[in-house]
Amino acid sequence: MVARREMARFWSLESLHTVSSDGGAEPSALVDDNGSEEDFSYEDLCRANPRYLQPGGEQLAINELIGDGSVVCAEALWDHVTMDEQELGFKAGDVIQVLEASHKDWWWGRSADREAWFPASFVRLRVNQEELSEGSSGSPGEEQEEDTGRARHKHPESKQQMRANVVQEIMDTERVYIKHLRDICEGYIRQCRKHTAMFSVAQLATIFGNIEDIYRFQRKFLKDLEKQYNKEEPHLSEIGSCFLQHQEGFAIYSEYCNNHPGACAELAGLMQQRRYRHFFEACRLLQQMIDIALDGFLLTPVQKICKYPLQLAELLKYTAPEHSDYDNIKAAYEAMKNVACLINERKRKLESIDKIARWQVSIVGWEGQDLLERSSELIHSGELTSVTRQGKSQQRTFFLFDHQLVFCKKDLLRRDVLYYRGRADTDAVELVDLEDGRDGARGPGLRNAFRLASRTGDEVHLFCARKPEDKARWLQAFRDERRRVQEDRALGMEISENQKKLAMLNAQKAAHGKSKGYGGCPAAPPLQSLRPIHQRHITVPSSLPQQQVFALAEPKRKPSLFWHTFNKLAPFRK
């Protein structure tokens, strides 16, 4: 209440009402082609879908199910790569059993016989929880045949109800999603455009991207879904064709996701000023939106496009092969999975460039162009012995990125300090595996050796690993590097110059204790014993979620000395 009274001194809700030149209320500029609004109201959505619209509603439902002894499972929307043993790492599509959801940001769960914290915003709850067995894991594609086989043996009425449940969830979440998009466009963008002294056109384009285009597209998509939706018998609905009909239209999400990191950085800068915080809160209250910050609303399109393949995978599981919608659902699942995979891959790369920038800043005596000018991912790292032309051996630490191999030397006294010693262009060299024995060019007997030979000149780099298995890992890493470079070219996977500059700027400021927007690597969450859930006292981070590189609402925590040291040596290891 104190905060709202303080906000009221700066902004009057009535002053934000849109008024046209003739004194009447300004009509919406975001109606569909027929000029009609949705056939459902906010109150209808609240009554029909309290779990989706009410803050904490889903969390309360989960804890009630867990308290009743039910197994509650969720599917991962994105990869969660973590170097912390107290956090649960998983890949997109993996199934996690939720053991505790008393905190809105971090849930305690189990995957692959391991319990740990995981960010709640990274997952989607499955609709038909009763179908899940404890300890299940794996991606939807890997489970598909086994799940379909099990479903055939279920009672027909039960299977029909399962399919109806999934169809209903798709329809409900789509309607609520449209409500959120409309709130953003009419509650935030319209008000921002009225206050030209606070927001430039370029700022609004950076913050909101093409979300208005997404809103218009999703309205048309929902209209087609409604036409194919059978209200009386939802299990007979044939919605697969809608996804196939609009699959090219979903490409607009690529632009939004590419723009999203810059949007988060711009918004974070504005939120440092009190008048912007109060303005955005006034917009939310005027539009009667649920209690979620603007950055949370801007995350919903990213979450939505990654949720579609999970919903379609579950729908396919309960769709019999003889169902008229089976082939369309199967094709739609593959199409939306490809879209989500591209976005998930881009998210992973965007997270990686932030780590790369911080790592480069920590290297003493760095020379030449920034790593991010050519690279966006660390493939492998470790120690090798470099053999010079004169036969002299030098122990070095090597970091293999896409397009280049970086050489570093450890400080003799402080082993966590690395000195830059050079790099090799992996685009211009050829990998040669050497048998154990004598290398004619260098002289000494060599074991576990390989070399990188220039394709255009006489430059040759000769390396020796300590063990055969170390050499095998390096050879595989070089093959992986070439494969990933080719895949990135085929997919057109590029990081914008602005994103590279922003990553380097934040890394340099963080090195001087002046990080802007977000800081270094997070410290570990509280230690948890692995006793049964009812015997364990759960301690969760007290900080609020903070948007990270791809704004996935992972709570930010204070950095520790452990992370400071670990990052310099191997900040990218999974």
Coordinates of C-alpha atoms in Angstrom, one line a residue:
M1 CA 0.0 0.0 0.0
V2 CA 2.8 2.4 0.8
A3 CA 4.4 1.8 -2.6
R4 CA 1.1 2.4 -4.4
R5 CA 0.5 5.7 -2.4
E6 CA 4.0 6.8 -3.4
M7 CA 3.3 5.8 -7.0
A8 CA 0.0 7.8 -7.0
R9 CA 1.9 11.0 -6.2
F10 CA 3.7 10.6 -9.6
W11 CA 1.0 9.2 -11.8
S12 CA -2.8 9.5 -11.7
L13 CA -4.6 6.6 -13.3
E14 CA -7.1 8.9 -14.8
S15 CA -4.4 10.8 -16.5
L16 CA -3.4 7.7 -18.4
H17 CA -6.9 7.1 -19.9
T18 CA -6.7 7.4 -23.7
V19 CA -8.9 10.2 -25.0
S20 CA -9.4 11.0 -28.7
S21 CA -9.5 14.5 -30.2
D22 CA -13.3 14.6 -30.0
G23 CA -13.4 13.7 -26.3
G24 CA -14.4 10.1 -26.7
A25 CA -12.5 7.0 -25.7
E26 CA -9.9 6.0 -28.3
P27 CA -10.8 2.9 -30.1
S28 CA -8.4 0.0 -30.2
A29 CA -6.0 0.0 -33.1
L30 CA -5.4 -3.7 -32.8
V31 CA -8.7 -5.3 -33.9
D32 CA -8.7 -8.1 -36.4
D33 CA -9.5 -7.9 -40.1
N34 CA -13.2 -7.9 -39.4
G35 CA -13.0 -5.2 -36.7
S36 CA -14.4 -7.4 -34.0
E37 CA -13.0 -8.0 -30.5
E38 CA -12.7 -11.3 -28.7
D39 CA -15.9 -13.2 -27.8
F40 CA -14.7 -13.7 -24.3
S41 CA -14.2 -11.3 -21.4
Y42 CA -11.6 -11.1 -18.7
E43 CA -14.2 -12.2 -16.1
D44 CA -15.1 -15.2 -18.2
L45 CA -11.5 -16.2 -18.4
C46 CA -11.0 -15.8 -14.7
R47 CA -14.0 -18.1 -14.0
A48 CA -13.0 -20.7 -16.6
N49 CA -9.3 -20.6 -16.0
P50 CA -8.4 -19.5 -12.5
R51 CA -5.1 -21.5 -12.6
Y52 CA -3.8 -19.6 -15.6
L53 CA -4.8 -16.1 -14.6
Q54 CA -4.6 -15.8 -10.8
P55 CA -1.1 -15.3 -9.3
G56 CA -0.2 -18.4 -7.3
G57 CA -3.1 -20.4 -8.5
E58 CA -1.0 -23.0 -10.3
Q59 CA 1.4 -23.2 -7.3
L60 CA -1.4 -23.8 -4.9
A61 CA -2.9 -26.6 -7.1
I62 CA 0.5 -28.3 -7.3
N63 CA 1.0 -28.3 -3.5
E64 CA -2.5 -29.7 -3.0
L65 CA -1.8 -32.6 -5.4
I66 CA 1.6 -33.3 -3.7
G67 CA 0.0 -33.1 -0.3
D68 CA -2.6 -35.7 -1.4
G69 CA 0.3 -38.1 -2.4
S70 CA -0.1 -37.6 -6.2
V71 CA 2.9 -37.6 -8.5
V72 CA 3.2 -34.2 -10.2
C73 CA 5.4 -33.9 -13.2
A74 CA 6.5 -31.0 -15.5
E75 CA 8.2 -30.9 -18.9
A76 CA 11.2 -28.6 -19.5
L77 CA 10.5 -25.7 -22.0
W78 CA 14.2 -25.0 -22.4
D79 CA 17.6 -26.4 -21.6
H80 CA 18.8 -25.6 -18.0
V81 CA 22.6 -25.8 -18.1
T82 CA 24.1 -25.4 -14.7
M83 CA 27.5 -26.0 -13.2
D84 CA 26.1 -26.1 -9.7
E85 CA 25.5 -29.5 -8.1
Q86 CA 22.6 -28.0 -6.0
E87 CA 20.6 -27.1 -9.2
L88 CA 18.9 -29.6 -11.5
G89 CA 20.2 -29.6 -15.0
F90 CA 18.0 -30.8 -17.8
K91 CA 17.3 -30.5 -21.5
A92 CA 14.2 -29.2 -23.3
G93 CA 11.5 -31.9 -23.2
D94 CA 12.9 -33.7 -20.1
V95 CA 10.3 -34.7 -17.5
I96 CA 10.9 -33.5 -13.9
Q97 CA 8.9 -34.7 -10.9
V98 CA 7.9 -31.7 -8.8
L99 CA 8.4 -32.5 -5.1
E100 CA 7.9 -29.0 -3.6
A101 CA 6.4 -25.8 -5.1
S102 CA 6.1 -23.6 -2.0
H103 CA 8.2 -20.9 -3.6
K104 CA 7.0 -19.2 -6.8
D105 CA 10.4 -18.9 -8.5
W106 CA 12.3 -22.1 -7.5
W107 CA 10.8 -25.5 -7.2
W108 CA 12.4 -28.6 -5.7
G109 CA 12.3 -31.6 -8.1
R110 CA 13.7 -35.0 -9.1
S111 CA 15.1 -36.1 -12.5
A112 CA 17.3 -39.1 -13.2
D113 CA 17.4 -40.2 -9.5
R114 CA 18.6 -36.8 -8.5
E115 CA 16.9 -34.0 -6.4
A116 CA 17.7 -30.3 -6.6
W117 CA 16.3 -26.8 -7.2
F118 CA 15.2 -25.8 -10.7
P119 CA 13.6 -22.5 -12.0
A120 CA 9.8 -22.8 -12.2
S121 CA 9.6 -20.6 -15.3
F122 CA 11.6 -23.2 -17.3
V123 CA 8.8 -25.9 -17.2
R124 CA 5.3 -26.6 -18.2
L125 CA 3.0 -28.9 -16.1
R126 CA 1.6 -31.9 -17.9
V127 CA -2.2 -31.9 -18.2
N128 CA -2.8 -35.6 -17.4
Q129 CA -0.7 -36.2 -14.3
E130 CA -2.3 -39.5 -13.5
E131 CA -0.6 -41.0 -16.6
L132 CA 2.9 -40.3 -15.3
S133 CA 5.0 -42.9 -13.4
E134 CA 7.4 -41.8 -10.7
G135 CA 10.9 -41.1 -12.0
S136 CA 10.0 -40.8 -15.6
S137 CA 12.3 -38.8 -17.8
G138 CA 13.2 -38.2 -21.4
S139 CA 12.1 -36.0 -24.3
P140 CA 8.6 -36.2 -25.9
G141 CA 10.0 -37.7 -29.1
E142 CA 11.9 -40.4 -27.2
E143 CA 8.8 -41.4 -25.2
Q144 CA 6.3 -41.2 -28.1
E145 CA 6.1 -44.8 -29.2
E146 CA 6.1 -46.2 -25.7
D147 CA 3.4 -43.8 -24.6
T148 CA 1.2 -44.5 -27.6
G149 CA 1.5 -48.2 -26.9
R150 CA 0.5 -47.8 -23.3
A151 CA -2.4 -45.5 -24.3
R152 CA -3.9 -48.1 -26.6
H153 CA -4.5 -50.5 -23.7
K154 CA -6.4 -47.9 -21.7
H155 CA -10.2 -47.8 -21.5
P156 CA -11.5 -45.9 -24.6
E157 CA -13.5 -43.5 -22.5
S158 CA -10.5 -42.7 -20.4
K159 CA -8.3 -42.1 -23.4
Q160 CA -10.9 -39.8 -24.9
Q161 CA -11.0 -37.8 -21.7
M162 CA -7.2 -37.5 -21.7
R163 CA -7.3 -36.1 -25.2
A164 CA -10.2 -33.8 -24.3
N165 CA -8.1 -32.5 -21.3
V166 CA -5.1 -31.6 -23.6
V167 CA -7.3 -30.0 -26.2
Q168 CA -9.0 -27.9 -23.5
E169 CA -5.6 -26.8 -22.1
I170 CA -4.5 -25.7 -25.6
M171 CA -7.7 -23.7 -26.0
D172 CA -7.6 -22.2 -22.5
T173 CA -3.9 -21.2 -22.6
E174 CA -4.4 -19.7 -26.1
R175 CA -7.2 -17.5 -24.9
V176 CA -5.3 -16.3 -21.9
Y177 CA -2.2 -15.7 -24.0
I178 CA -4.3 -13.4 -26.3
K179 CA -5.4 -11.6 -23.2
H180 CA -1.8 -11.0 -22.1
L181 CA -0.8 -9.8 -25.6
R182 CA -3.8 -7.4 -25.7
D183 CA -2.8 -6.0 -22.3
I184 CA 0.7 -5.4 -23.4
C185 CA -0.4 -3.6 -26.6
E186 CA -3.2 -1.6 -25.1
G187 CA -2.0 -1.3 -21.5
Y188 CA 1.6 -0.5 -22.1
I189 CA 2.5 0.4 -25.7
R190 CA -0.5 2.8 -26.2
Q191 CA 0.3 4.7 -23.0
C192 CA 4.0 4.8 -23.8
R193 CA 3.3 6.3 -27.3
K194 CA 1.3 9.1 -25.6
H195 CA 4.3 10.1 -23.5
T196 CA 6.8 11.1 -26.1
A197 CA 9.0 13.0 -23.6
M198 CA 9.7 9.7 -21.8
F199 CA 10.0 7.2 -24.8
S200 CA 11.5 7.6 -28.2
V201 CA 10.2 5.6 -31.2
A202 CA 13.5 3.6 -31.1
Q203 CA 13.2 2.8 -27.4
L204 CA 9.7 1.4 -27.9
A205 CA 10.9 -0.7 -30.9
T206 CA 13.7 -2.1 -28.8
I207 CA 11.5 -2.9 -25.7
F208 CA 8.4 -4.3 -27.5
G209 CA 9.9 -5.5 -30.7
N210 CA 7.2 -6.9 -33.1
I211 CA 4.8 -8.0 -30.4
E212 CA 1.9 -6.2 -32.1
D213 CA 2.5 -8.3 -35.2
I214 CA 2.4 -11.4 -32.9
Y215 CA -0.8 -10.2 -31.4
R216 CA -2.5 -9.8 -34.8
F217 CA -1.2 -13.2 -35.9
Q218 CA -2.3 -15.0 -32.8
R219 CA -5.8 -13.5 -33.0
K220 CA -6.2 -15.1 -36.5
F221 CA -4.7 -18.3 -35.2
L222 CA -7.1 -18.5 -32.3
K223 CA -10.1 -17.8 -34.6
D224 CA -9.2 -20.8 -36.7
L225 CA -8.7 -22.9 -33.5
E226 CA -12.2 -21.9 -32.3
K227 CA -13.7 -23.1 -35.6
Q228 CA -12.0 -26.5 -35.3
Y229 CA -12.8 -26.8 -31.6
N230 CA -15.7 -29.1 -30.7
K231 CA -17.3 -27.6 -27.5
E232 CA -19.7 -30.5 -27.0
E233 CA -17.1 -33.3 -27.5
P234 CA -13.6 -31.8 -27.2
H235 CA -11.9 -35.1 -28.0
L236 CA -13.3 -35.0 -31.5
S237 CA -11.7 -31.6 -32.2
E238 CA -9.4 -31.4 -35.2
I239 CA -6.9 -28.6 -34.5
G240 CA -3.8 -30.1 -36.1
S241 CA -4.6 -28.4 -39.4
C242 CA -4.6 -25.0 -37.8
F243 CA -0.9 -25.4 -36.8
L244 CA 0.0 -26.6 -40.3
Q245 CA -2.0 -23.8 -42.0
H246 CA -0.2 -21.1 -39.9
Q247 CA 3.3 -22.7 -39.5
E248 CA 5.0 -20.1 -41.7
G249 CA 3.4 -17.4 -39.7
F250 CA 5.1 -18.6 -36.5
A251 CA 8.4 -17.4 -38.1
I252 CA 7.7 -13.9 -36.7
Y253 CA 8.7 -15.2 -33.3
S254 CA 12.2 -15.5 -34.5
E255 CA 12.5 -11.7 -34.8
Y256 CA 10.9 -11.2 -31.4
C257 CA 13.3 -13.7 -29.7
N258 CA 16.3 -12.2 -31.5
N259 CA 15.3 -8.8 -30.1
H260 CA 14.4 -9.9 -26.6
P261 CA 17.9 -9.6 -25.0
G262 CA 18.2 -6.0 -26.1
A263 CA 14.6 -5.4 -24.8
C264 CA 15.6 -6.7 -21.4
A265 CA 18.7 -4.5 -21.3
E266 CA 16.8 -1.4 -22.3
L267 CA 14.0 -2.1 -19.8
A268 CA 16.5 -2.8 -17.0
G269 CA 18.1 0.6 -17.7
L270 CA 14.8 2.4 -17.5
M271 CA 13.7 0.6 -14.4
Q272 CA 16.7 2.1 -12.5
Q273 CA 14.7 5.4 -12.5
R274 CA 11.8 5.7 -10.1
R275 CA 9.5 7.5 -12.5
Y276 CA 9.6 4.7 -15.0
R277 CA 8.9 2.1 -12.4
H278 CA 5.8 4.1 -11.2
F279 CA 4.7 4.7 -14.8
F280 CA 4.7 1.0 -15.8
E281 CA 2.9 0.1 -12.5
A282 CA 0.2 2.7 -13.2
C283 CA -0.2 1.2 -16.7
R284 CA -0.7 -2.3 -15.2
L285 CA -3.2 -1.1 -12.7
L286 CA -5.2 0.9 -15.3
Q287 CA -5.4 -2.1 -17.6
Q288 CA -6.4 -4.3 -14.6
M289 CA -3.6 -6.8 -15.3
I290 CA -2.5 -9.5 -13.0
D291 CA 0.4 -8.8 -10.7
I292 CA 3.3 -9.5 -13.0
A293 CA 6.0 -7.0 -13.9
L294 CA 6.4 -5.8 -17.5
D295 CA 9.5 -8.0 -18.1
G296 CA 7.4 -11.0 -17.1
F297 CA 4.7 -10.2 -19.7
L298 CA 7.4 -9.6 -22.4
L299 CA 8.7 -13.1 -21.7
T300 CA 5.3 -14.8 -22.5
P301 CA 5.8 -15.0 -26.3
V302 CA 9.2 -16.8 -25.8
Q303 CA 7.6 -19.2 -23.4
K304 CA 4.6 -19.7 -25.7
I305 CA 6.5 -20.7 -28.8
C306 CA 8.5 -23.3 -26.8
K307 CA 5.3 -24.7 -25.2
Y308 CA 3.6 -25.6 -28.4
P309 CA 5.6 -28.8 -29.2
L310 CA 5.1 -30.0 -25.6
Q311 CA 1.4 -29.6 -25.9
L312 CA 1.2 -31.2 -29.3
A313 CA 3.4 -34.1 -28.1
E314 CA 0.9 -34.8 -25.3
L315 CA -2.0 -34.4 -27.6
L316 CA -0.4 -36.9 -30.1
K317 CA 0.1 -39.4 -27.2
Y318 CA -3.7 -39.5 -26.6
T319 CA -4.7 -39.4 -30.3
A320 CA -5.5 -42.8 -31.8
P321 CA -3.9 -43.5 -35.2
E322 CA -7.4 -43.9 -36.6
H323 CA -8.4 -40.5 -35.4
S324 CA -9.1 -38.1 -38.3
D325 CA -6.7 -35.5 -36.7
Y326 CA -3.8 -38.0 -36.1
D327 CA -1.7 -37.2 -39.2
N328 CA -2.1 -33.5 -38.9
I329 CA -1.2 -33.5 -35.2
K330 CA 1.9 -35.6 -35.9
A331 CA 3.0 -33.2 -38.7
A332 CA 2.2 -30.2 -36.6
Y333 CA 4.3 -31.6 -33.7
E334 CA 7.3 -32.0 -35.9
A335 CA 6.9 -28.5 -37.4
M336 CA 6.6 -26.7 -34.1
K337 CA 9.4 -28.8 -32.6
N338 CA 11.7 -27.5 -35.3
V339 CA 10.7 -23.9 -34.5
A340 CA 11.2 -24.4 -30.8
C341 CA 14.6 -26.1 -31.3
L342 CA 15.9 -23.1 -33.2
I343 CA 14.8 -20.8 -30.4
N344 CA 16.3 -23.0 -27.7
E345 CA 19.6 -23.2 -29.6
R346 CA 19.6 -19.4 -29.9
K347 CA 18.9 -19.0 -26.2
R348 CA 21.8 -21.3 -25.4
K349 CA 24.1 -19.3 -27.6
L350 CA 23.0 -16.0 -26.1
E351 CA 23.8 -17.3 -22.7
S352 CA 27.1 -18.5 -23.9
I353 CA 28.3 -15.2 -25.3
D354 CA 27.8 -13.6 -21.9
K355 CA 30.1 -16.2 -20.3
I356 CA 32.7 -15.8 -23.1
A357 CA 32.8 -12.1 -22.7
R358 CA 33.4 -12.4 -18.9
W359 CA 36.1 -15.1 -19.5
Q360 CA 38.0 -12.9 -22.0
V361 CA 38.0 -9.9 -19.7
S362 CA 39.6 -12.1 -17.0
I363 CA 42.5 -13.2 -19.3
V364 CA 45.7 -11.2 -18.6
G365 CA 47.4 -9.7 -21.7
W366 CA 44.6 -10.3 -24.2
E367 CA 45.7 -9.4 -27.8
G368 CA 43.8 -9.0 -31.0
Q369 CA 40.1 -9.0 -31.8
D370 CA 37.5 -10.0 -29.2
L371 CA 36.5 -13.6 -29.1
L372 CA 32.9 -12.7 -29.9
E373 CA 33.9 -11.2 -33.2
R374 CA 34.0 -14.8 -34.5
S375 CA 32.9 -17.2 -31.8
S376 CA 29.8 -17.8 -29.7
E377 CA 30.4 -21.1 -28.0
L378 CA 33.1 -23.0 -26.1
I379 CA 33.4 -26.6 -27.4
H380 CA 36.1 -28.0 -25.2
S381 CA 39.0 -27.0 -22.9
G382 CA 41.9 -28.7 -21.1
E383 CA 45.6 -28.9 -20.8
L384 CA 47.9 -30.1 -23.7
T385 CA 51.6 -30.1 -24.3
S386 CA 52.6 -27.9 -27.3
V387 CA 55.7 -29.0 -29.1
T388 CA 57.6 -26.2 -31.0
R389 CA 59.6 -26.7 -34.3
Q390 CA 62.8 -26.8 -32.2
G391 CA 61.3 -29.7 -30.2
K392 CA 60.7 -27.6 -27.1
S393 CA 57.7 -28.7 -25.0
Q394 CA 55.4 -26.1 -23.4
Q395 CA 52.5 -26.9 -21.1
R396 CA 49.5 -24.8 -22.0
T397 CA 45.8 -24.6 -21.3
F398 CA 43.7 -24.6 -24.5
F399 CA 40.1 -23.4 -25.1
L400 CA 38.4 -24.6 -28.3
F401 CA 35.7 -22.2 -29.5
D402 CA 33.8 -22.3 -32.8
H403 CA 36.2 -21.0 -35.4
Q404 CA 39.3 -20.6 -33.1
L405 CA 41.5 -22.3 -30.6
V406 CA 42.9 -20.1 -27.8
F407 CA 46.2 -20.8 -26.0
C408 CA 46.8 -19.7 -22.4
K409 CA 49.5 -20.1 -19.8
K410 CA 48.7 -20.5 -16.1
D411 CA 50.5 -18.3 -13.5
L412 CA 53.1 -20.3 -11.6
L413 CA 51.9 -19.0 -8.2
R414 CA 48.3 -18.2 -8.8
R415 CA 47.0 -21.1 -10.9
D416 CA 43.6 -19.4 -11.3
V417 CA 45.2 -16.6 -13.4
L418 CA 45.6 -17.2 -17.1
Y419 CA 47.9 -15.3 -19.6
Y420 CA 47.1 -15.0 -23.3
R421 CA 49.6 -16.8 -25.5
G422 CA 48.0 -16.9 -28.9
R423 CA 45.3 -18.6 -31.0
A424 CA 44.8 -20.7 -34.2
D425 CA 42.1 -20.2 -36.8
T426 CA 40.3 -23.6 -37.0
D427 CA 38.7 -22.6 -40.3
A428 CA 42.1 -22.5 -42.0
V429 CA 43.7 -25.7 -40.5
E430 CA 43.4 -29.4 -41.0
L431 CA 43.3 -31.9 -38.1
V432 CA 45.8 -34.7 -38.4
D433 CA 45.8 -37.7 -36.0
L434 CA 49.4 -39.0 -35.4
E435 CA 50.4 -42.5 -34.4
D436 CA 52.6 -43.0 -31.4
G437 CA 56.3 -42.9 -32.3
R438 CA 58.6 -40.4 -33.9
D439 CA 57.5 -37.3 -35.8
G440 CA 60.0 -36.5 -38.6
A441 CA 59.3 -32.8 -38.5
R442 CA 59.9 -32.3 -34.7
G443 CA 62.3 -35.1 -33.8
P444 CA 61.3 -36.4 -30.4
G445 CA 59.3 -39.5 -29.8
L446 CA 55.6 -38.6 -29.4
R447 CA 52.7 -40.2 -27.6
N448 CA 49.0 -39.3 -27.8
A449 CA 49.8 -36.6 -30.4
F450 CA 47.9 -34.8 -33.1
R451 CA 48.6 -31.7 -35.2
L452 CA 46.8 -28.8 -36.8
A453 CA 48.3 -28.0 -40.2
S454 CA 47.6 -24.9 -42.2
R455 CA 45.8 -25.4 -45.5
T456 CA 47.4 -22.3 -47.0
G457 CA 50.9 -22.0 -45.4
D458 CA 53.6 -24.0 -43.6
E459 CA 52.3 -23.2 -40.1
V460 CA 51.9 -26.4 -38.0
H461 CA 50.8 -26.8 -34.4
L462 CA 51.8 -30.1 -32.7
F463 CA 50.1 -31.2 -29.5
C464 CA 50.4 -34.1 -27.1
A465 CA 47.8 -35.2 -24.5
R466 CA 48.6 -36.9 -21.3
K467 CA 46.4 -40.0 -21.8
P468 CA 44.9 -41.7 -24.9
E469 CA 41.4 -40.9 -23.6
D470 CA 42.3 -37.2 -23.4
K471 CA 43.5 -37.3 -27.0
A472 CA 40.3 -39.0 -28.1
R473 CA 38.2 -36.3 -26.4
W474 CA 40.2 -33.5 -28.2
L475 CA 39.8 -35.2 -31.6
Q476 CA 36.1 -35.6 -31.0
A477 CA 35.9 -31.9 -29.9
F478 CA 37.5 -30.8 -33.1
R479 CA 35.0 -32.8 -35.1
D480 CA 32.1 -31.4 -33.1
E481 CA 33.5 -27.9 -33.7
R482 CA 33.4 -28.3 -37.5
R483 CA 29.9 -29.9 -37.3
R484 CA 28.5 -27.0 -35.2
V485 CA 30.0 -24.4 -37.5
Q486 CA 28.3 -26.0 -40.5
E487 CA 25.0 -26.3 -38.6
D488 CA 25.1 -22.6 -37.6
R489 CA 25.7 -21.6 -41.3
A490 CA 22.8 -23.8 -42.5
L491 CA 20.4 -22.3 -39.9
G492 CA 21.6 -18.8 -40.3
M493 CA 22.5 -18.6 -36.6
E494 CA 24.1 -15.2 -36.1
I495 CA 24.5 -13.0 -33.0
S496 CA 23.9 -9.3 -33.7
E497 CA 26.7 -6.8 -33.3
N498 CA 24.6 -5.0 -30.6
Q499 CA 24.3 -8.1 -28.5
K500 CA 28.1 -8.7 -28.8
K501 CA 28.8 -5.2 -27.7
L502 CA 26.4 -5.4 -24.8
A503 CA 28.0 -8.6 -23.6
M504 CA 31.5 -7.1 -23.7
L505 CA 30.3 -3.9 -22.1
N506 CA 28.7 -5.7 -19.2
A507 CA 31.7 -8.0 -18.7
Q508 CA 34.1 -5.0 -18.6
K509 CA 31.8 -3.1 -16.1
A510 CA 31.5 -6.3 -14.0
A511 CA 35.3 -6.6 -13.8
H512 CA 35.3 -3.1 -12.3
G513 CA 32.4 -3.7 -10.0
K514 CA 30.0 -1.7 -12.2
S515 CA 27.8 -4.3 -13.9
K516 CA 24.7 -2.9 -15.5
G517 CA 21.5 -4.8 -15.8
Y518 CA 22.8 -8.1 -14.5
G519 CA 25.9 -9.3 -12.7
G520 CA 28.3 -12.2 -12.8
C521 CA 27.5 -15.9 -12.4
P522 CA 25.0 -16.6 -9.7
A523 CA 26.1 -18.2 -6.4
A524 CA 24.8 -21.5 -5.4
P525 CA 21.3 -21.9 -3.9
P526 CA 21.1 -23.1 -0.3
L527 CA 22.4 -26.6 0.4
Q528 CA 19.7 -29.3 0.7
S529 CA 19.9 -32.7 2.1
L530 CA 18.3 -35.5 0.1
R531 CA 16.0 -36.7 2.9
P532 CA 12.3 -37.4 2.1
I533 CA 10.4 -34.2 1.3
H534 CA 8.3 -34.3 4.5
Q535 CA 11.5 -34.5 6.7
R536 CA 13.4 -31.7 4.9
H537 CA 13.3 -28.0 5.7
I538 CA 13.2 -26.1 2.4
T539 CA 15.2 -22.8 2.3
V540 CA 14.7 -20.8 -0.9
P541 CA 16.4 -17.7 -2.2
S542 CA 14.8 -14.5 -0.9
S543 CA 15.7 -12.4 -3.9
L544 CA 13.2 -11.7 -6.7
P545 CA 13.6 -13.1 -10.2
Q546 CA 16.0 -11.1 -12.3
Q547 CA 16.0 -11.2 -16.1
Q548 CA 19.2 -12.9 -17.4
V549 CA 20.7 -13.0 -20.9
F550 CA 17.6 -14.4 -22.4
A551 CA 15.2 -13.1 -19.7
L552 CA 14.2 -16.5 -18.4
A553 CA 13.4 -15.2 -14.9
E554 CA 16.0 -17.1 -13.0
P555 CA 16.5 -15.6 -9.5
K556 CA 19.7 -13.6 -9.2
R557 CA 21.9 -14.3 -6.2
K558 CA 25.1 -12.9 -4.8
P559 CA 28.3 -14.1 -6.5
S560 CA 30.7 -16.2 -4.3
L561 CA 34.5 -16.6 -4.3
F562 CA 34.1 -20.1 -5.6
W563 CA 32.3 -18.9 -8.7
H564 CA 34.9 -16.1 -9.2
T565 CA 37.7 -18.7 -9.2
F566 CA 35.9 -21.4 -11.1
N567 CA 34.8 -19.1 -13.9
K568 CA 38.3 -18.2 -14.9
L569 CA 39.3 -21.8 -15.4
A570 CA 36.3 -23.5 -16.9
P571 CA 33.2 -21.2 -16.9
F572 CA 31.4 -23.1 -19.6
R573 CA 31.6 -26.7 -18.5
K574 CA 28.2 -28.4 -18.2

